[in-house]
PDB file of C-alpha atoms in Angstrom:
ATOM      1  CA  MET A 279      51.608  28.019  13.993  1.00 47.00           C
ATOM      2  CA  ASN A 280      47.925  28.936  13.584  1.00 47.00           C
ATOM      3  CA  PHE A 281      47.859  27.100  10.241  1.00 40.00           C
ATOM      4  CA  ILE A 282      49.222  23.918  11.871  1.00 48.00           C
ATOM      5  CA  LYS A 283      46.497  24.042  14.541  1.00 48.00           C
ATOM      6  CA  GLN A 284      43.818  24.447  11.848  1.00 44.00           C
ATOM      7  CA  LEU A 285      45.286  21.584   9.832  1.00 37.00           C
ATOM      8  CA  PHE A 286      45.371  19.387  12.948  1.00 44.00           C
ATOM      9  CA  CYS A 287      41.705  20.195  13.772  1.00 44.00           C
ATOM     10  CA  LEU A 288      40.669  19.506  10.181  1.00 39.00           C
ATOM     11  CA  THR A 289      42.492  16.151  10.212  1.00 44.00           C
ATOM     12  CA  ILE A 290      40.777  15.144  13.478  1.00 47.00           C
ATOM     13  CA  THR A 291      37.364  16.210  12.130  1.00 45.00           C
ATOM     14  CA  ILE A 292      37.812  14.229   8.910  1.00 47.00           C
ATOM     15  CA  SER A 293      38.992  11.171  10.869  1.00 49.00           C
ATOM     16  CA  LEU A 294      35.961  11.314  13.171  1.00 48.00           C
ATOM     17  CA  PHE A 295      33.595  11.745  10.229  1.00 50.00           C
ATOM     18  CA  ALA A 296      35.176   8.807   8.393  1.00 49.00           C
ATOM     19  CA  ALA A 297      34.849   6.637  11.511  1.00 49.00           C
ATOM     20  CA  CYS A 298      31.133   7.460  11.726  1.00 50.00           C
ATOM     21  CA  THR A 299      30.430   6.561   8.122  1.00 48.00           C
ATOM     22  CA  LYS A 300      31.700   3.005   8.090  1.00 50.00           C
ATOM     23  CA  GLU A 301      29.547   0.855   5.852  1.00 52.00           C
ATOM     24  CA  SER A 302      28.080  -1.069   8.797  1.00 57.00           C
ATOM     25  CA  ASN A 303      26.654   2.156  10.274  1.00 69.00           C
ATOM     26  CA  VAL A 304      24.959   3.438   7.127  1.00 84.00           C
ATOM     27  CA  PHE A 305      21.188   2.865   6.948  1.00 83.00           C
ATOM     28  CA  ASP A 306      20.218   0.986   3.795  1.00 90.00           C
ATOM     29  CA  PRO A 307      16.534   1.604   2.952  1.00 87.00           C
ATOM     30  CA  ILE A 308      16.589  -1.042   0.190  1.00 90.00           C
ATOM     31  CA  ALA A 309      17.843  -3.730   2.590  1.00 93.00           C
ATOM     32  CA  GLN A 310      15.239  -2.619   5.144  1.00 95.00           C
ATOM     33  CA  PHE A 311      12.502  -2.810   2.519  1.00 95.00           C
ATOM     34  CA  GLU A 312      13.632  -6.319   1.507  1.00 95.00           C
ATOM     35  CA  SER A 313      13.639  -7.471   5.148  1.00 96.00           C
ATOM     36  CA  GLU A 314      10.066  -6.174   5.604  1.00 97.00           C
ATOM     37  CA  LYS A 315       8.586  -7.875   2.508  1.00 97.00           C
ATOM     38  CA  PRO A 316       8.051 -11.343   4.046  1.00 97.00           C
ATOM     39  CA  ILE A 317       6.737  -9.848   7.309  1.00 97.00           C
ATOM     40  CA  ILE A 318       4.204  -7.722   5.428  1.00 98.00           C
ATOM     41  CA  LYS A 319       3.174 -10.580   3.148  1.00 98.00           C
ATOM     42  CA  SER A 320       2.582 -12.875   6.136  1.00 97.00           C
ATOM     43  CA  TYR A 321       0.484 -10.186   7.875  1.00 98.00           C
ATOM     44  CA  VAL A 322      -1.590  -9.591   4.750  1.00 98.00           C
ATOM     45  CA  ASN A 323      -2.127 -13.307   4.085  1.00 98.00           C
ATOM     46  CA  SER A 324      -3.242 -13.878   7.681  1.00 97.00           C
ATOM     47  CA  ASN A 325      -5.454 -10.820   8.091  1.00 97.00           C
ATOM     48  CA  TYR A 326      -6.472  -9.366   4.707  1.00 97.00           C
ATOM     49  CA  PRO A 327      -6.108 -12.007   1.976  1.00 97.00           C
ATOM     50  CA  GLU A 328      -8.116  -9.886  -0.511  1.00 97.00           C
ATOM     51  CA  MET A 329      -5.446  -7.174  -0.618  1.00 98.00           C
ATOM     52  CA  THR A 330      -3.530  -6.454  -3.825  1.00 97.00           C
ATOM     53  CA  LEU A 331       0.200  -5.717  -3.980  1.00 98.00           C
ATOM     54  CA  ASN A 332       1.346  -2.610  -5.808  1.00 97.00           C
ATOM     55  CA  ASP A 333       4.645  -3.934  -7.183  1.00 94.00           C
ATOM     56  CA  THR A 334       6.130  -0.479  -7.679  1.00 93.00           C
ATOM     57  CA  THR A 335       5.761   0.649  -4.060  1.00 95.00           C
ATOM     58  CA  GLY A 336       5.397  -2.564  -2.064  1.00 96.00           C
ATOM     59  CA  ILE A 337       2.150  -1.206  -0.598  1.00 98.00           C
ATOM     60  CA  TRP A 338      -0.697  -3.710  -0.241  1.00 98.00           C
ATOM     61  CA  PHE A 339      -4.217  -2.297  -0.555  1.00 98.00           C
ATOM     62  CA  GLU A 340      -7.881  -3.208  -0.670  1.00 98.00           C
ATOM     63  CA  ILE A 341     -10.715  -0.921  -1.729  1.00 98.00           C
ATOM     64  CA  ILE A 342     -13.619  -1.602   0.643  1.00 97.00           C
ATOM     65  CA  GLU A 343     -15.926   1.017  -0.911  1.00 97.00           C
ATOM     66  CA  ASP A 344     -15.385   2.973  -4.128  1.00 95.00           C
ATOM     67  CA  GLY A 345     -17.084   6.142  -2.922  1.00 95.00           C
ATOM     68  CA  MET A 346     -18.999   8.598  -5.075  1.00 96.00           C
ATOM     69  CA  PRO A 347     -17.624   8.556  -8.638  1.00 94.00           C
ATOM     70  CA  ASN A 348     -16.146  11.863  -9.792  1.00 92.00           C
ATOM     71  CA  SER A 349     -16.860  13.565  -6.439  1.00 96.00           C
ATOM     72  CA  TYR A 350     -13.378  15.060  -6.570  1.00 96.00           C
ATOM     73  CA  GLU A 351     -11.308  15.903  -9.652  1.00 95.00           C
ATOM     74  CA  TYR A 352      -7.555  15.596  -9.178  1.00 96.00           C
ATOM     75  CA  LYS A 353      -5.836  18.301 -11.249  1.00 95.00           C
ATOM     76  CA  VAL A 354      -2.431  18.951 -12.761  1.00 94.00           C
ATOM     77  CA  VAL A 355      -1.274  22.522 -12.145  1.00 93.00           C
ATOM     78  CA  ASP A 356       1.726  24.651 -13.035  1.00 91.00           C
ATOM     79  CA  THR A 357       4.036  25.312 -10.116  1.00 89.00           C
ATOM     80  CA  THR A 358       7.524  26.721  -9.652  1.00 89.00           C
ATOM     81  CA  ASN A 359      10.288  24.405  -8.487  1.00 88.00           C
ATOM     82  CA  MET A 360      13.259  25.417  -6.311  1.00 89.00           C
ATOM     83  CA  TYR A 361      15.201  26.484  -9.429  1.00 93.00           C
ATOM     84  CA  GLY A 362      12.499  28.928 -10.511  1.00 91.00           C
ATOM     85  CA  GLN A 363      11.339  26.704 -13.372  1.00 92.00           C
ATOM     86  CA  THR A 364       7.653  26.146 -14.107  1.00 91.00           C
ATOM     87  CA  VAL A 365       6.781  22.452 -13.845  1.00 90.00           C
ATOM     88  CA  LYS A 366       3.612  20.358 -13.819  1.00 89.00           C
ATOM     89  CA  ALA A 367       2.517  18.949 -10.469  1.00 91.00           C
ATOM     90  CA  LEU A 368      -0.527  17.411  -8.863  1.00 93.00           C
ATOM     91  CA  ARG A 369      -2.659  19.886  -6.912  1.00 94.00           C
ATOM     92  CA  MET A 370      -2.646  18.382  -3.425  1.00 94.00           C
ATOM     93  CA  PRO A 371      -6.123  18.502  -1.862  1.00 97.00           C
ATOM     94  CA  THR A 372      -7.233  19.000   1.698  1.00 98.00           C
ATOM     95  CA  ILE A 373      -8.774  15.778   2.983  1.00 98.00           C
ATOM     96  CA  THR A 374     -11.073  14.887   5.863  1.00 98.00           C
ATOM     97  CA  VAL A 375     -10.896  11.251   6.965  1.00 98.00           C
ATOM     98  CA  ARG A 376     -11.762   8.783   9.656  1.00 98.00           C
ATOM     99  CA  TYR A 377      -8.997   6.254  10.147  1.00 98.00           C
ATOM    100  CA  THR A 378      -7.287   3.685  12.315  1.00 98.00           C
ATOM    101  CA  GLY A 379      -3.549   2.980  12.239  1.00 98.00           C
ATOM    102  CA  LYS A 380      -1.968  -0.207  13.589  1.00 98.00           C
ATOM    103  CA  LEU A 381       1.512  -1.628  13.995  1.00 98.00           C
ATOM    104  CA  ILE A 382       1.628  -4.890  12.080  1.00 97.00           C
ATOM    105  CA  SER A 383       4.195  -6.257  14.534  1.00 96.00           C
ATOM    106  CA  ASP A 384       1.537  -6.764  17.215  1.00 96.00           C
ATOM    107  CA  ASN A 385      -1.675  -5.408  15.608  1.00 95.00           C
ATOM    108  CA  SER A 386      -1.895  -2.681  18.265  1.00 97.00           C
ATOM    109  CA  VAL A 387      -3.615   0.605  17.444  1.00 97.00           C
ATOM    110  CA  PHE A 388      -1.160   3.515  17.555  1.00 97.00           C
ATOM    111  CA  ASP A 389      -3.549   6.205  16.291  1.00 96.00           C
ATOM    112  CA  SER A 390      -7.210   6.561  15.422  1.00 97.00           C
ATOM    113  CA  ASN A 391      -9.776   9.209  14.628  1.00 96.00           C
ATOM    114  CA  THR A 392     -13.240   7.795  14.026  1.00 93.00           C
ATOM    115  CA  THR A 393     -15.184  10.832  15.232  1.00 93.00           C
ATOM    116  CA  THR A 394     -17.995  12.263  13.120  1.00 91.00           C
ATOM    117  CA  ASP A 395     -15.811  15.217  12.062  1.00 93.00           C
ATOM    118  CA  GLY A 396     -12.703  13.094  11.423  1.00 95.00           C
ATOM    119  CA  LEU A 397      -9.238  14.530  10.799  1.00 95.00           C
ATOM    120  CA  THR A 398      -8.699  17.330   8.278  1.00 97.00           C
ATOM    121  CA  SER A 399      -5.248  17.829   6.745  1.00 97.00           C
ATOM    122  CA  LYS A 400      -3.522  18.910   3.581  1.00 97.00           C
ATOM    123  CA  LEU A 401      -2.586  15.659   1.808  1.00 97.00           C
ATOM    124  CA  ASN A 402       1.041  16.683   1.286  1.00 95.00           C
ATOM    125  CA  ASN A 403       1.466  16.933   5.103  1.00 96.00           C
ATOM    126  CA  LEU A 404       0.818  13.192   5.484  1.00 97.00           C
ATOM    127  CA  ILE A 405       3.056  10.156   5.004  1.00 97.00           C
ATOM    128  CA  GLY A 406       3.864   8.905   1.519  1.00 97.00           C
ATOM    129  CA  ALA A 407       1.610   5.832   1.815  1.00 98.00           C
ATOM    130  CA  TRP A 408      -1.442   8.053   2.339  1.00 98.00           C
ATOM    131  CA  GLN A 409      -0.474  10.261  -0.587  1.00 97.00           C
ATOM    132  CA  LEU A 410      -0.123   7.210  -2.845  1.00 97.00           C
ATOM    133  CA  ALA A 411      -3.461   5.855  -1.597  1.00 98.00           C
ATOM    134  CA  PHE A 412      -5.259   9.087  -2.481  1.00 98.00           C
ATOM    135  CA  ILE A 413      -3.735  10.205  -5.762  1.00 97.00           C
ATOM    136  CA  PRO A 414      -4.535   8.614  -9.132  1.00 97.00           C
ATOM    137  CA  LYS A 415      -2.029   6.522 -11.085  1.00 96.00           C
ATOM    138  CA  ASP A 416      -1.989   9.180 -13.762  1.00 94.00           C
ATOM    139  CA  ILE A 417      -3.849  12.172 -15.140  1.00 94.00           C
ATOM    140  CA  GLY A 418      -3.635  12.286 -18.910  1.00 92.00           C
ATOM    141  CA  GLU A 419       0.019  12.037 -19.895  1.00 94.00           C
ATOM    142  CA  TYR A 420       1.292  12.722 -16.363  1.00 94.00           C
ATOM    143  CA  LYS A 421       2.202   9.721 -14.205  1.00 94.00           C
ATOM    144  CA  PHE A 422       1.789  10.107 -10.441  1.00 93.00           C
ATOM    145  CA  GLY A 423       2.050   6.491  -9.266  1.00 94.00           C
ATOM    146  CA  GLY A 424      -1.058   6.307  -7.090  1.00 96.00           C
ATOM    147  CA  LEU A 425      -2.544   2.949  -6.139  1.00 97.00           C
ATOM    148  CA  THR A 426      -5.825   3.318  -8.058  1.00 95.00           C
ATOM    149  CA  PRO A 427      -6.685   4.629 -11.547  1.00 94.00           C
ATOM    150  CA  THR A 428      -8.865   7.558 -10.411  1.00 92.00           C
ATOM    151  CA  GLY A 429      -7.667   8.190  -6.858  1.00 96.00           C
ATOM    152  CA  LEU A 430      -9.848   8.029  -3.775  1.00 98.00           C
ATOM    153  CA  GLN A 431     -13.203   9.814  -3.862  1.00 97.00           C
ATOM    154  CA  ILE A 432     -15.578  11.086  -1.193  1.00 98.00           C
ATOM    155  CA  GLY A 433     -17.039   8.037   0.557  1.00 97.00           C
ATOM    156  CA  SER A 434     -14.122   5.753  -0.416  1.00 98.00           C
ATOM    157  CA  LYS A 435     -12.839   3.268   2.135  1.00 98.00           C
ATOM    158  CA  ILE A 436      -9.439   1.667   1.733  1.00 98.00           C
ATOM    159  CA  ARG A 437      -7.117  -0.566   3.722  1.00 98.00           C
ATOM    160  CA  ILE A 438      -3.380  -0.320   3.179  1.00 98.00           C
ATOM    161  CA  VAL A 439      -0.320  -2.051   4.568  1.00 98.00           C
ATOM    162  CA  THR A 440       2.795  -0.023   3.907  1.00 98.00           C
ATOM    163  CA  PRO A 441       6.491  -0.712   4.227  1.00 98.00           C
ATOM    164  CA  SER A 442       8.212   1.635   6.674  1.00 97.00           C
ATOM    165  CA  TYR A 443       9.745   3.503   3.725  1.00 96.00           C
ATOM    166  CA  TYR A 444       6.342   5.078   2.937  1.00 97.00           C
ATOM    167  CA  GLY A 445       5.493   5.460   6.620  1.00 97.00           C
ATOM    168  CA  TYR A 446       7.948   7.007   9.052  1.00 96.00           C
ATOM    169  CA  GLY A 447      11.080   5.240   7.796  1.00 94.00           C
ATOM    170  CA  ALA A 448      14.005   4.866  10.165  1.00 94.00           C
ATOM    171  CA  SER A 449      12.595   7.425  12.624  1.00 93.00           C
ATOM    172  CA  GLN A 450      10.602   6.653  15.742  1.00 95.00           C
ATOM    173  CA  GLN A 451       7.343   8.606  15.801  1.00 95.00           C
ATOM    174  CA  GLY A 452       5.532   8.532  19.152  1.00 94.00           C
ATOM    175  CA  LYS A 453       4.283   4.944  19.682  1.00 94.00           C
ATOM    176  CA  ILE A 454       5.652   3.884  16.276  1.00 97.00           C
ATOM    177  CA  PRO A 455       9.146   2.332  16.452  1.00 97.00           C
ATOM    178  CA  ALA A 456      11.646   3.052  13.694  1.00 96.00           C
ATOM    179  CA  ASN A 457      11.363   0.801  10.609  1.00 97.00           C
ATOM    180  CA  SER A 458       7.766  -0.218  11.297  1.00 97.00           C
ATOM    181  CA  PRO A 459       5.480  -1.457   8.525  1.00 98.00           C
ATOM    182  CA  LEU A 460       1.997  -0.067   9.194  1.00 98.00           C
ATOM    183  CA  PHE A 461      -1.671  -0.889   8.580  1.00 98.00           C
ATOM    184  CA  PHE A 462      -4.308   1.795   7.965  1.00 98.00           C
ATOM    185  CA  GLU A 463      -8.022   1.694   7.345  1.00 98.00           C
ATOM    186  CA  ILE A 464      -9.146   5.034   5.898  1.00 98.00           C
ATOM    187  CA  GLU A 465     -12.639   6.368   5.195  1.00 98.00           C
ATOM    188  CA  VAL A 466     -12.786   9.530   3.078  1.00 98.00           C
ATOM    189  CA  VAL A 467     -15.277  12.012   4.525  1.00 98.00           C
ATOM    190  CA  ASN A 468     -14.406  14.924   2.226  1.00 97.00           C
ATOM    191  CA  ILE A 469     -11.837  16.108  -0.338  1.00 97.00           C
ATOM    192  CA  LYS A 470     -11.448  19.691  -1.459  1.00 96.00           C
TER     193      LYS A 470
END
């Protein structure tokens, strides 16, 4: 009798799970990305026509100031992955920045730090769009997919418009609704 109860509970659980995973309820990040492309392009054309599209990521960007050449050297380091294997990775720096973030839907500011000290954070704690803005395209034979050949340097200023995929994705984050393409203007105060 106990086995029959367990089988019944398992059948109900599987049925409920199957009902929740109908194709219409599954989030499709590719479809979301495709739906955002024309919205982002229109925003860029209207507000920042000098921006360049990174075809690989869908991030639009414009370097306002190059910064001090070679003020920070991005490095490839050995690290251990979750399987205990040694692999090459980019050493993620700690950055200090002044920035403004806006929703492109209504151009409203959702976050800003333009104080003298700015915001200091480890780069890998920030959204993917910021990581791609900072890191170089490649270092030697290693490809990292950044937006610029050498990565951002101290004194660099950049504007980016990112699809939600490289922002906060399908999650609401404070004033940022789910699936929101975002604009950022970032000034690099320090990298170490």
